[in-house]
mmCIF file with all atom_site columns, C-alpha atoms in Angstrom:
data_model
loop_
_atom_site.group_PDB
_atom_site.id
_atom_site.type_symbol
_atom_site.label_atom_id
_atom_site.label_alt_id
_atom_site.label_comp_id
_atom_site.label_asym_id
_atom_site.label_entity_id
_atom_site.label_seq_id
_atom_site.pdbx_PDB_ins_code
_atom_site.Cartn_x
_atom_site.Cartn_y
_atom_site.Cartn_z
_atom_site.occupancy
_atom_site.B_iso_or_equiv
_atom_site.pdbx_formal_charge
_atom_site.auth_seq_id
_atom_site.auth_comp_id
_atom_site.auth_asym_id
_atom_site.auth_atom_id
_atom_site.pdbx_PDB_model_num
ATOM 1   C CA . UNK A 1 1   ? 0.724  -5.920  11.347  1.00 67.00 ? 97  UNK A CA 1
ATOM 2   C CA . UNK A 1 2   ? 0.945  -1.998  11.757  1.00 78.00 ? 98  UNK A CA 1
ATOM 3   C CA . UNK A 1 3   ? 4.672  -1.443  11.124  1.00 93.00 ? 99  UNK A CA 1
ATOM 4   C CA . UNK A 1 4   ? 5.623  2.206   11.194  1.00 96.00 ? 100 UNK A CA 1
ATOM 5   C CA . UNK A 1 5   ? 2.467  4.668   11.595  1.00 96.00 ? 101 UNK A CA 1
ATOM 6   C CA . UNK A 1 6   ? 2.498  8.382   11.097  1.00 97.00 ? 102 UNK A CA 1
ATOM 7   C CA . UNK A 1 7   ? -0.099 10.778  11.770  1.00 96.00 ? 103 UNK A CA 1
ATOM 8   C CA . UNK A 1 8   ? -1.463 12.977  10.769  1.00 96.00 ? 104 UNK A CA 1
ATOM 9   C CA . UNK A 1 9   ? -1.457 12.368  6.952   1.00 95.00 ? 105 UNK A CA 1
ATOM 10  C CA . UNK A 1 10  ? -1.972 15.970  6.070   1.00 96.00 ? 106 UNK A CA 1
ATOM 11  C CA . UNK A 1 11  ? -1.461 19.547  7.915   1.00 96.00 ? 107 UNK A CA 1
ATOM 12  C CA . UNK A 1 12  ? -1.736 22.867  7.078   1.00 96.00 ? 108 UNK A CA 1
ATOM 13  C CA . UNK A 1 13  ? -0.044 25.355  9.316   1.00 96.00 ? 109 UNK A CA 1
ATOM 14  C CA . UNK A 1 14  ? 0.594  29.271  9.553   1.00 97.00 ? 110 UNK A CA 1
ATOM 15  C CA . UNK A 1 15  ? 3.998  30.662  9.933   1.00 97.00 ? 111 UNK A CA 1
ATOM 16  C CA . UNK A 1 16  ? 5.104  30.732  13.075  1.00 96.00 ? 112 UNK A CA 1
ATOM 17  C CA . UNK A 1 17  ? 2.730  27.999  14.542  1.00 97.00 ? 113 UNK A CA 1
ATOM 18  C CA . UNK A 1 18  ? 4.191  24.946  16.297  1.00 96.00 ? 114 UNK A CA 1
ATOM 19  C CA . UNK A 1 19  ? 3.126  21.144  15.641  1.00 96.00 ? 115 UNK A CA 1
ATOM 20  C CA . UNK A 1 20  ? 4.349  17.563  16.672  1.00 97.00 ? 116 UNK A CA 1
ATOM 21  C CA . UNK A 1 21  ? 4.488  14.941  13.785  1.00 98.00 ? 117 UNK A CA 1
ATOM 22  C CA . UNK A 1 22  ? 3.942  11.489  15.587  1.00 98.00 ? 118 UNK A CA 1
ATOM 23  C CA . UNK A 1 23  ? 5.768  8.444   14.738  1.00 98.00 ? 119 UNK A CA 1
ATOM 24  C CA . UNK A 1 24  ? 5.131  5.022   16.180  1.00 98.00 ? 120 UNK A CA 1
ATOM 25  C CA . UNK A 1 25  ? 6.359  1.312   15.164  1.00 97.00 ? 121 UNK A CA 1
ATOM 26  C CA . UNK A 1 26  ? 5.569  -1.852  16.591  1.00 96.00 ? 122 UNK A CA 1
ATOM 27  C CA . UNK A 1 27  ? 8.629  -4.015  15.491  1.00 95.00 ? 123 UNK A CA 1
ATOM 28  C CA . UNK A 1 28  ? 10.651 -3.057  18.427  1.00 95.00 ? 124 UNK A CA 1
ATOM 29  C CA . UNK A 1 29  ? 13.426 -1.718  16.104  1.00 95.00 ? 125 UNK A CA 1
ATOM 30  C CA . UNK A 1 30  ? 16.222 0.033   17.879  1.00 94.00 ? 126 UNK A CA 1
ATOM 31  C CA . UNK A 1 31  ? 16.792 2.550   15.244  1.00 95.00 ? 127 UNK A CA 1
ATOM 32  C CA . UNK A 1 32  ? 14.422 5.369   14.003  1.00 97.00 ? 128 UNK A CA 1
ATOM 33  C CA . UNK A 1 33  ? 14.676 8.391   11.624  1.00 97.00 ? 129 UNK A CA 1
ATOM 34  C CA . UNK A 1 34  ? 12.894 11.251  10.329  1.00 98.00 ? 130 UNK A CA 1
ATOM 35  C CA . UNK A 1 35  ? 13.390 12.223  6.658   1.00 97.00 ? 131 UNK A CA 1
ATOM 36  C CA . UNK A 1 36  ? 11.979 15.331  4.719   1.00 97.00 ? 132 UNK A CA 1
ATOM 37  C CA . UNK A 1 37  ? 11.288 14.875  0.842   1.00 95.00 ? 133 UNK A CA 1
ATOM 38  C CA . UNK A 1 38  ? 11.281 17.738  -1.438  1.00 93.00 ? 134 UNK A CA 1
ATOM 39  C CA . UNK A 1 39  ? 10.657 17.626  -5.181  1.00 86.00 ? 135 UNK A CA 1
ATOM 40  C CA . UNK A 1 40  ? 13.836 16.942  -7.084  1.00 84.00 ? 136 UNK A CA 1
ATOM 41  C CA . UNK A 1 41  ? 15.997 16.727  -3.968  1.00 87.00 ? 137 UNK A CA 1
ATOM 42  C CA . UNK A 1 42  ? 15.415 12.857  -2.810  1.00 89.00 ? 138 UNK A CA 1
ATOM 43  C CA . UNK A 1 43  ? 15.321 12.423  0.905   1.00 94.00 ? 139 UNK A CA 1
ATOM 44  C CA . UNK A 1 44  ? 17.302 14.286  3.521   1.00 95.00 ? 140 UNK A CA 1
ATOM 45  C CA . UNK A 1 45  ? 17.781 12.965  7.224   1.00 95.00 ? 141 UNK A CA 1
ATOM 46  C CA . UNK A 1 46  ? 16.626 15.310  9.825   1.00 97.00 ? 142 UNK A CA 1
ATOM 47  C CA . UNK A 1 47  ? 16.988 13.353  12.864  1.00 97.00 ? 143 UNK A CA 1
ATOM 48  C CA . UNK A 1 48  ? 17.950 9.954   13.937  1.00 96.00 ? 144 UNK A CA 1
ATOM 49  C CA . UNK A 1 49  ? 18.033 7.634   16.955  1.00 96.00 ? 145 UNK A CA 1
ATOM 50  C CA . UNK A 1 50  ? 19.641 4.577   17.870  1.00 93.00 ? 146 UNK A CA 1
ATOM 51  C CA . UNK A 1 51  ? 17.505 3.622   20.922  1.00 94.00 ? 147 UNK A CA 1
ATOM 52  C CA . UNK A 1 52  ? 15.382 5.202   23.650  1.00 94.00 ? 148 UNK A CA 1
ATOM 53  C CA . UNK A 1 53  ? 16.825 8.135   25.181  1.00 94.00 ? 149 UNK A CA 1
ATOM 54  C CA . UNK A 1 54  ? 19.482 8.669   22.386  1.00 95.00 ? 150 UNK A CA 1
ATOM 55  C CA . UNK A 1 55  ? 19.158 11.212  19.320  1.00 96.00 ? 151 UNK A CA 1
ATOM 56  C CA . UNK A 1 56  ? 21.458 12.813  17.091  1.00 95.00 ? 152 UNK A CA 1
ATOM 57  C CA . UNK A 1 57  ? 21.175 15.265  14.289  1.00 95.00 ? 153 UNK A CA 1
ATOM 58  C CA . UNK A 1 58  ? 21.124 14.477  10.648  1.00 94.00 ? 154 UNK A CA 1
ATOM 59  C CA . UNK A 1 59  ? 21.881 16.635  7.538   1.00 92.00 ? 155 UNK A CA 1
ATOM 60  C CA . UNK A 1 60  ? 19.022 19.029  7.743   1.00 95.00 ? 156 UNK A CA 1
ATOM 61  C CA . UNK A 1 61  ? 18.281 19.443  11.678  1.00 97.00 ? 157 UNK A CA 1
ATOM 62  C CA . UNK A 1 62  ? 17.763 23.328  11.779  1.00 96.00 ? 158 UNK A CA 1
ATOM 63  C CA . UNK A 1 63  ? 13.907 24.092  12.896  1.00 96.00 ? 159 UNK A CA 1
ATOM 64  C CA . UNK A 1 64  ? 13.280 20.717  14.249  1.00 97.00 ? 160 UNK A CA 1
ATOM 65  C CA . UNK A 1 65  ? 13.387 18.853  17.779  1.00 97.00 ? 161 UNK A CA 1
ATOM 66  C CA . UNK A 1 66  ? 12.909 15.186  18.528  1.00 97.00 ? 162 UNK A CA 1
ATOM 67  C CA . UNK A 1 67  ? 12.926 13.040  21.559  1.00 95.00 ? 163 UNK A CA 1
ATOM 68  C CA . UNK A 1 68  ? 12.730 9.340   22.068  1.00 97.00 ? 164 UNK A CA 1
ATOM 69  C CA . UNK A 1 69  ? 11.361 8.153   25.394  1.00 96.00 ? 165 UNK A CA 1
ATOM 70  C CA . UNK A 1 70  ? 10.170 4.944   24.274  1.00 96.00 ? 166 UNK A CA 1
ATOM 71  C CA . UNK A 1 71  ? 11.231 2.261   21.875  1.00 96.00 ? 167 UNK A CA 1
ATOM 72  C CA . UNK A 1 72  ? 8.204  2.707   19.937  1.00 97.00 ? 168 UNK A CA 1
ATOM 73  C CA . UNK A 1 73  ? 7.821  6.598   19.632  1.00 98.00 ? 169 UNK A CA 1
ATOM 74  C CA . UNK A 1 74  ? 9.863  9.173   17.982  1.00 98.00 ? 170 UNK A CA 1
ATOM 75  C CA . UNK A 1 75  ? 7.881  12.478  17.389  1.00 98.00 ? 171 UNK A CA 1
ATOM 76  C CA . UNK A 1 76  ? 9.403  15.328  15.485  1.00 98.00 ? 172 UNK A CA 1
ATOM 77  C CA . UNK A 1 77  ? 8.884  18.844  16.656  1.00 97.00 ? 173 UNK A CA 1
ATOM 78  C CA . UNK A 1 78  ? 8.362  21.869  14.512  1.00 96.00 ? 174 UNK A CA 1
ATOM 79  C CA . UNK A 1 79  ? 8.573  24.957  17.206  1.00 89.00 ? 175 UNK A CA 1
ATOM 80  C CA . UNK A 1 80  ? 8.085  28.169  14.627  1.00 94.00 ? 176 UNK A CA 1
ATOM 81  C CA . UNK A 1 81  ? 7.021  26.854  11.410  1.00 95.00 ? 177 UNK A CA 1
ATOM 82  C CA . UNK A 1 82  ? 8.485  28.380  8.355   1.00 96.00 ? 178 UNK A CA 1
ATOM 83  C CA . UNK A 1 83  ? 7.367  28.295  4.491   1.00 96.00 ? 179 UNK A CA 1
ATOM 84  C CA . UNK A 1 84  ? 10.850 26.431  4.154   1.00 96.00 ? 180 UNK A CA 1
ATOM 85  C CA . UNK A 1 85  ? 9.526  23.832  6.151   1.00 97.00 ? 181 UNK A CA 1
ATOM 86  C CA . UNK A 1 86  ? 6.958  22.658  3.549   1.00 97.00 ? 182 UNK A CA 1
ATOM 87  C CA . UNK A 1 87  ? 7.642  19.288  2.518   1.00 97.00 ? 183 UNK A CA 1
ATOM 88  C CA . UNK A 1 88  ? 6.686  15.645  2.898   1.00 96.00 ? 184 UNK A CA 1
ATOM 89  C CA . UNK A 1 89  ? 8.058  13.886  6.091   1.00 97.00 ? 185 UNK A CA 1
ATOM 90  C CA . UNK A 1 90  ? 8.885  10.321  6.453   1.00 97.00 ? 186 UNK A CA 1
ATOM 91  C CA . UNK A 1 91  ? 9.674  8.220   9.617   1.00 97.00 ? 187 UNK A CA 1
ATOM 92  C CA . UNK A 1 92  ? 11.490 5.090   9.232   1.00 96.00 ? 188 UNK A CA 1
ATOM 93  C CA . UNK A 1 93  ? 12.734 2.151   11.468  1.00 96.00 ? 189 UNK A CA 1
ATOM 94  C CA . UNK A 1 94  ? 15.610 -0.233  11.423  1.00 94.00 ? 190 UNK A CA 1
ATOM 95  C CA . UNK A 1 95  ? 16.081 -3.395  13.477  1.00 92.00 ? 191 UNK A CA 1
ATOM 96  C CA . UNK A 1 96  ? 19.990 -2.896  12.981  1.00 87.00 ? 192 UNK A CA 1
ATOM 97  C CA . UNK A 1 97  ? 22.480 -5.653  12.327  1.00 81.00 ? 193 UNK A CA 1
ATOM 98  C CA . UNK A 1 98  ? 22.193 -7.970  10.804  1.00 78.00 ? 194 UNK A CA 1
ATOM 99  C CA . UNK A 1 99  ? 19.004 -7.180  8.724   1.00 77.00 ? 195 UNK A CA 1
ATOM 100 C CA . UNK A 1 100 ? 19.811 -3.441  8.306   1.00 83.00 ? 196 UNK A CA 1
ATOM 101 C CA . UNK A 1 101 ? 16.666 -2.407  6.345   1.00 91.00 ? 197 UNK A CA 1
ATOM 102 C CA . UNK A 1 102 ? 14.724 0.552   6.818   1.00 93.00 ? 198 UNK A CA 1
ATOM 103 C CA . UNK A 1 103 ? 10.922 0.480   6.942   1.00 94.00 ? 199 UNK A CA 1
ATOM 104 C CA . UNK A 1 104 ? 9.116  3.431   5.904   1.00 95.00 ? 200 UNK A CA 1
ATOM 105 C CA . UNK A 1 105 ? 5.714  4.995   7.088   1.00 95.00 ? 201 UNK A CA 1
ATOM 106 C CA . UNK A 1 106 ? 3.243  6.408   4.605   1.00 94.00 ? 202 UNK A CA 1
ATOM 107 C CA . UNK A 1 107 ? 4.375  10.067  5.170   1.00 95.00 ? 203 UNK A CA 1
ATOM 108 C CA . UNK A 1 108 ? 3.064  13.234  6.602   1.00 96.00 ? 204 UNK A CA 1
ATOM 109 C CA . UNK A 1 109 ? 2.541  16.025  3.929   1.00 95.00 ? 205 UNK A CA 1
ATOM 110 C CA . UNK A 1 110 ? 2.750  19.675  5.621   1.00 97.00 ? 206 UNK A CA 1
ATOM 111 C CA . UNK A 1 111 ? 2.255  22.915  4.028   1.00 96.00 ? 207 UNK A CA 1
ATOM 112 C CA . UNK A 1 112 ? 3.301  26.229  5.980   1.00 96.00 ? 208 UNK A CA 1
ATOM 113 C CA . UNK A 1 113 ? 1.515  29.345  4.576   1.00 95.00 ? 209 UNK A CA 1
ATOM 114 C CA . UNK B 2 1   ? 31.176 12.754  1.929   1.00 73.00 ? 21  UNK B CA 1
ATOM 115 C CA . UNK B 2 2   ? 29.524 9.858   0.846   1.00 81.00 ? 22  UNK B CA 1
ATOM 116 C CA . UNK B 2 3   ? 27.189 10.348  -2.031  1.00 90.00 ? 23  UNK B CA 1
ATOM 117 C CA . UNK B 2 4   ? 24.525 8.497   -4.419  1.00 94.00 ? 24  UNK B CA 1
ATOM 118 C CA . UNK B 2 5   ? 23.799 9.901   -7.805  1.00 96.00 ? 25  UNK B CA 1
ATOM 119 C CA . UNK B 2 6   ? 20.853 9.154   -10.339 1.00 97.00 ? 26  UNK B CA 1
ATOM 120 C CA . UNK B 2 7   ? 21.716 10.891  -13.528 1.00 96.00 ? 27  UNK B CA 1
ATOM 121 C CA . UNK B 2 8   ? 18.179 10.401  -14.945 1.00 95.00 ? 28  UNK B CA 1
ATOM 122 C CA . UNK B 2 9   ? 15.365 12.451  -13.627 1.00 95.00 ? 29  UNK B CA 1
ATOM 123 C CA . UNK B 2 10  ? 12.682 10.880  -15.712 1.00 95.00 ? 30  UNK B CA 1
ATOM 124 C CA . UNK B 2 11  ? 12.585 7.945   -17.977 1.00 97.00 ? 31  UNK B CA 1
ATOM 125 C CA . UNK B 2 12  ? 9.803  6.747   -20.239 1.00 97.00 ? 32  UNK B CA 1
ATOM 126 C CA . UNK B 2 13  ? 9.501  3.176   -21.079 1.00 97.00 ? 33  UNK B CA 1
ATOM 127 C CA . UNK B 2 14  ? 6.770  1.481   -23.444 1.00 97.00 ? 34  UNK B CA 1
ATOM 128 C CA . UNK B 2 15  ? 5.065  -1.141  -21.585 1.00 97.00 ? 35  UNK B CA 1
ATOM 129 C CA . UNK B 2 16  ? 6.668  -4.715  -22.117 1.00 97.00 ? 36  UNK B CA 1
ATOM 130 C CA . UNK B 2 17  ? 9.867  -3.103  -22.864 1.00 97.00 ? 37  UNK B CA 1
ATOM 131 C CA . UNK B 2 18  ? 13.096 -3.696  -20.842 1.00 97.00 ? 38  UNK B CA 1
ATOM 132 C CA . UNK B 2 19  ? 14.285 -1.020  -17.963 1.00 97.00 ? 39  UNK B CA 1
ATOM 133 C CA . UNK B 2 20  ? 17.439 0.033   -16.712 1.00 97.00 ? 40  UNK B CA 1
ATOM 134 C CA . UNK B 2 21  ? 17.866 2.836   -14.031 1.00 98.00 ? 41  UNK B CA 1
ATOM 135 C CA . UNK B 2 22  ? 21.221 3.889   -13.269 1.00 98.00 ? 42  UNK B CA 1
ATOM 136 C CA . UNK B 2 23  ? 22.729 4.379   -9.871  1.00 97.00 ? 43  UNK B CA 1
ATOM 137 C CA . UNK B 2 24  ? 26.458 5.680   -9.041  1.00 96.00 ? 44  UNK B CA 1
ATOM 138 C CA . UNK B 2 25  ? 27.860 5.707   -5.494  1.00 93.00 ? 45  UNK B CA 1
ATOM 139 C CA . UNK B 2 26  ? 30.859 7.226   -4.114  1.00 90.00 ? 46  UNK B CA 1
ATOM 140 C CA . UNK B 2 27  ? 32.407 5.273   -1.265  1.00 75.00 ? 47  UNK B CA 1
ATOM 141 C CA . UNK B 2 28  ? 35.900 3.700   -0.775  1.00 65.00 ? 48  UNK B CA 1
ATOM 142 C CA . UNK B 2 29  ? 34.793 0.412   0.950   1.00 74.00 ? 49  UNK B CA 1
ATOM 143 C CA . UNK B 2 30  ? 32.105 -2.066  -0.113  1.00 73.00 ? 50  UNK B CA 1
ATOM 144 C CA . UNK B 2 31  ? 28.790 -0.176  0.307   1.00 85.00 ? 51  UNK B CA 1
ATOM 145 C CA . UNK B 2 32  ? 25.490 -1.412  1.592   1.00 90.00 ? 52  UNK B CA 1
ATOM 146 C CA . UNK B 2 33  ? 23.205 -0.154  -1.340  1.00 93.00 ? 53  UNK B CA 1
ATOM 147 C CA . UNK B 2 34  ? 19.416 -0.249  -1.843  1.00 95.00 ? 54  UNK B CA 1
ATOM 148 C CA . UNK B 2 35  ? 16.615 0.361   -4.197  1.00 97.00 ? 55  UNK B CA 1
ATOM 149 C CA . UNK B 2 36  ? 13.387 1.687   -3.173  1.00 97.00 ? 56  UNK B CA 1
ATOM 150 C CA . UNK B 2 37  ? 10.248 2.308   -5.002  1.00 97.00 ? 57  UNK B CA 1
ATOM 151 C CA . UNK B 2 38  ? 7.656  5.111   -3.945  1.00 95.00 ? 58  UNK B CA 1
ATOM 152 C CA . UNK B 2 39  ? 4.122  5.111   -5.662  1.00 92.00 ? 59  UNK B CA 1
ATOM 153 C CA . UNK B 2 40  ? 2.276  8.440   -6.000  1.00 86.00 ? 60  UNK B CA 1
ATOM 154 C CA . UNK B 2 41  ? 1.194  9.525   -2.317  1.00 83.00 ? 61  UNK B CA 1
ATOM 155 C CA . UNK B 2 42  ? 2.841  6.519   -0.677  1.00 86.00 ? 62  UNK B CA 1
ATOM 156 C CA . UNK B 2 43  ? 5.816  5.625   1.231   1.00 88.00 ? 63  UNK B CA 1
ATOM 157 C CA . UNK B 2 44  ? 8.963  3.783   0.058   1.00 94.00 ? 64  UNK B CA 1
ATOM 158 C CA . UNK B 2 45  ? 9.030  0.071   -0.235  1.00 94.00 ? 65  UNK B CA 1
ATOM 159 C CA . UNK B 2 46  ? 12.338 -1.696  -0.353  1.00 95.00 ? 66  UNK B CA 1
ATOM 160 C CA . UNK B 2 47  ? 12.701 -3.471  -4.012  1.00 97.00 ? 67  UNK B CA 1
ATOM 161 C CA . UNK B 2 48  ? 16.158 -5.032  -3.171  1.00 96.00 ? 68  UNK B CA 1
ATOM 162 C CA . UNK B 2 49  ? 19.495 -4.597  -1.329  1.00 95.00 ? 69  UNK B CA 1
ATOM 163 C CA . UNK B 2 50  ? 23.248 -5.511  -1.627  1.00 93.00 ? 70  UNK B CA 1
ATOM 164 C CA . UNK B 2 51  ? 25.450 -5.948  1.433   1.00 89.00 ? 71  UNK B CA 1
ATOM 165 C CA . UNK B 2 52  ? 28.001 -8.615  -0.020  1.00 85.00 ? 72  UNK B CA 1
ATOM 166 C CA . UNK B 2 53  ? 28.499 -11.792 -2.012  1.00 86.00 ? 73  UNK B CA 1
ATOM 167 C CA . UNK B 2 54  ? 26.760 -12.321 -5.319  1.00 88.00 ? 74  UNK B CA 1
ATOM 168 C CA . UNK B 2 55  ? 26.705 -9.118  -7.338  1.00 90.00 ? 75  UNK B CA 1
ATOM 169 C CA . UNK B 2 56  ? 23.691 -9.666  -8.865  1.00 96.00 ? 76  UNK B CA 1
ATOM 170 C CA . UNK B 2 57  ? 20.519 -9.295  -6.381  1.00 96.00 ? 77  UNK B CA 1
ATOM 171 C CA . UNK B 2 58  ? 16.868 -10.188 -7.182  1.00 97.00 ? 78  UNK B CA 1
ATOM 172 C CA . UNK B 2 59  ? 14.295 -8.240  -5.635  1.00 96.00 ? 79  UNK B CA 1
ATOM 173 C CA . UNK B 2 60  ? 10.430 -8.121  -5.530  1.00 96.00 ? 80  UNK B CA 1
ATOM 174 C CA . UNK B 2 61  ? 8.262  -7.336  -8.651  1.00 94.00 ? 81  UNK B CA 1
ATOM 175 C CA . UNK B 2 62  ? 10.653 -8.935  -10.832 1.00 96.00 ? 82  UNK B CA 1
ATOM 176 C CA . UNK B 2 63  ? 13.360 -6.527  -10.227 1.00 97.00 ? 83  UNK B CA 1
ATOM 177 C CA . UNK B 2 64  ? 17.178 -7.139  -10.108 1.00 98.00 ? 84  UNK B CA 1
ATOM 178 C CA . UNK B 2 65  ? 20.179 -5.048  -9.839  1.00 98.00 ? 85  UNK B CA 1
ATOM 179 C CA . UNK B 2 66  ? 23.866 -5.626  -10.175 1.00 96.00 ? 86  UNK B CA 1
ATOM 180 C CA . UNK B 2 67  ? 26.644 -4.153  -8.156  1.00 94.00 ? 87  UNK B CA 1
ATOM 181 C CA . UNK B 2 68  ? 29.872 -3.410  -10.437 1.00 94.00 ? 88  UNK B CA 1
ATOM 182 C CA . UNK B 2 69  ? 32.655 -2.189  -8.174  1.00 91.00 ? 89  UNK B CA 1
ATOM 183 C CA . UNK B 2 70  ? 34.817 -0.879  -11.235 1.00 91.00 ? 90  UNK B CA 1
ATOM 184 C CA . UNK B 2 71  ? 32.075 1.433   -12.218 1.00 93.00 ? 91  UNK B CA 1
ATOM 185 C CA . UNK B 2 72  ? 30.826 2.292   -8.831  1.00 93.00 ? 92  UNK B CA 1
ATOM 186 C CA . UNK B 2 73  ? 27.144 1.427   -10.142 1.00 95.00 ? 93  UNK B CA 1
ATOM 187 C CA . UNK B 2 74  ? 24.172 -0.547  -8.792  1.00 97.00 ? 94  UNK B CA 1
ATOM 188 C CA . UNK B 2 75  ? 21.916 -0.191  -11.943 1.00 98.00 ? 95  UNK B CA 1
ATOM 189 C CA . UNK B 2 76  ? 18.295 -1.632  -11.438 1.00 98.00 ? 96  UNK B CA 1
ATOM 190 C CA . UNK B 2 77  ? 16.862 -3.553  -14.215 1.00 98.00 ? 97  UNK B CA 1
ATOM 191 C CA . UNK B 2 78  ? 13.550 -5.299  -15.360 1.00 98.00 ? 98  UNK B CA 1
ATOM 192 C CA . UNK B 2 79  ? 13.062 -7.314  -18.559 1.00 97.00 ? 99  UNK B CA 1
ATOM 193 C CA . UNK B 2 80  ? 9.512  -6.197  -18.984 1.00 97.00 ? 100 UNK B CA 1
ATOM 194 C CA . UNK B 2 81  ? 7.795  -3.204  -17.568 1.00 97.00 ? 101 UNK B CA 1
ATOM 195 C CA . UNK B 2 82  ? 4.249  -3.192  -16.658 1.00 96.00 ? 102 UNK B CA 1
ATOM 196 C CA . UNK B 2 83  ? 2.129  0.097   -16.284 1.00 95.00 ? 103 UNK B CA 1
ATOM 197 C CA . UNK B 2 84  ? 1.947  -0.469  -12.498 1.00 95.00 ? 104 UNK B CA 1
ATOM 198 C CA . UNK B 2 85  ? 5.753  0.014   -12.309 1.00 96.00 ? 105 UNK B CA 1
ATOM 199 C CA . UNK B 2 86  ? 5.191  3.523   -13.099 1.00 96.00 ? 106 UNK B CA 1
ATOM 200 C CA . UNK B 2 87  ? 6.509  5.207   -9.792  1.00 96.00 ? 107 UNK B CA 1
ATOM 201 C CA . UNK B 2 88  ? 9.524  7.270   -8.595  1.00 96.00 ? 108 UNK B CA 1
ATOM 202 C CA . UNK B 2 89  ? 12.525 4.972   -7.747  1.00 97.00 ? 109 UNK B CA 1
ATOM 203 C CA . UNK B 2 90  ? 15.515 5.903   -5.265  1.00 97.00 ? 110 UNK B CA 1
ATOM 204 C CA . UNK B 2 91  ? 18.884 4.343   -4.986  1.00 97.00 ? 111 UNK B CA 1
ATOM 205 C CA . UNK B 2 92  ? 20.253 4.541   -1.294  1.00 95.00 ? 112 UNK B CA 1
ATOM 206 C CA . UNK B 2 93  ? 23.685 3.791   0.230   1.00 93.00 ? 113 UNK B CA 1
ATOM 207 C CA . UNK B 2 94  ? 24.243 3.560   4.139   1.00 87.00 ? 114 UNK B CA 1
ATOM 208 C CA . UNK B 2 95  ? 26.928 6.059   5.527   1.00 81.00 ? 115 UNK B CA 1
ATOM 209 C CA . UNK B 2 96  ? 27.586 4.593   9.180   1.00 72.00 ? 116 UNK B CA 1
ATOM 210 C CA . UNK B 2 97  ? 24.947 4.352   12.203  1.00 69.00 ? 117 UNK B CA 1
ATOM 211 C CA . UNK B 2 98  ? 22.710 2.619   9.960   1.00 78.00 ? 118 UNK B CA 1
ATOM 212 C CA . UNK B 2 99  ? 21.928 6.132   8.192   1.00 86.00 ? 119 UNK B CA 1
ATOM 213 C CA . UNK B 2 100 ? 21.085 6.185   4.377   1.00 90.00 ? 120 UNK B CA 1
ATOM 214 C CA . UNK B 2 101 ? 22.057 8.624   1.899   1.00 92.00 ? 121 UNK B CA 1
ATOM 215 C CA . UNK B 2 102 ? 19.371 8.748   -0.937  1.00 94.00 ? 122 UNK B CA 1
ATOM 216 C CA . UNK B 2 103 ? 19.957 9.680   -4.679  1.00 95.00 ? 123 UNK B CA 1
ATOM 217 C CA . UNK B 2 104 ? 17.527 12.352  -5.984  1.00 95.00 ? 124 UNK B CA 1
ATOM 218 C CA . UNK B 2 105 ? 15.367 9.838   -7.761  1.00 95.00 ? 125 UNK B CA 1
ATOM 219 C CA . UNK B 2 106 ? 14.196 8.815   -11.046 1.00 97.00 ? 126 UNK B CA 1
ATOM 220 C CA . UNK B 2 107 ? 10.653 8.950   -11.997 1.00 96.00 ? 127 UNK B CA 1
ATOM 221 C CA . UNK B 2 108 ? 9.492  6.033   -14.268 1.00 97.00 ? 128 UNK B CA 1
ATOM 222 C CA . UNK B 2 109 ? 6.665  6.922   -16.792 1.00 97.00 ? 129 UNK B CA 1
ATOM 223 C CA . UNK B 2 110 ? 5.340  4.145   -18.587 1.00 96.00 ? 130 UNK B CA 1
ATOM 224 C CA . UNK B 2 111 ? 3.448  4.336   -22.229 1.00 95.00 ? 131 UNK B CA 1
ATOM 225 C CA . UNK B 2 112 ? 0.852  2.312   -23.443 1.00 91.00 ? 132 UNK B CA 1
#
């Protein structure tokens, strides 16, 4: 019963490098989300998707890109890493109505130096 | 814009004492409200949710929360705290398209 799986768990990037944070869910949920968590700030929504092929910006999308080619996968791309992107990233999925509950992965801790 | 406020950054409670964590929301209609818990180095786990109906909702691990429309509040309570309850607690609300807005969190410390 895997749920939402994120890889890697930890990563250190140099400024200007790029990387993809992977997120996979095995619950056939339509909705998927990427959040970042910074100390004292709670979680902020980066991007979300309401189904395969459909994505939209959240509150803090700058510096990130996403794609959703399948129901299961929702990768988050950082093209030119900056120190401001040092954060913990969480992926979540949600089956939608009527349950309307978001299930979270364990997170990816990213440092940009 | 819709928002969720958790006024307490840190709270320290003695083991066995009761707990109340505060949450206030801003939304005109009946909101969908959630409490999540995050243990160190872990993801978020749902404690309980309120969508409609009975304003006192029961969750996992002995937690409950009460929705009070007149006070725009959804406070989390537990009658007797255990050392394992030490974690960060987040209140959240849906804003539309199943998107959550989170409070800034309350870190619970449990003293022996």
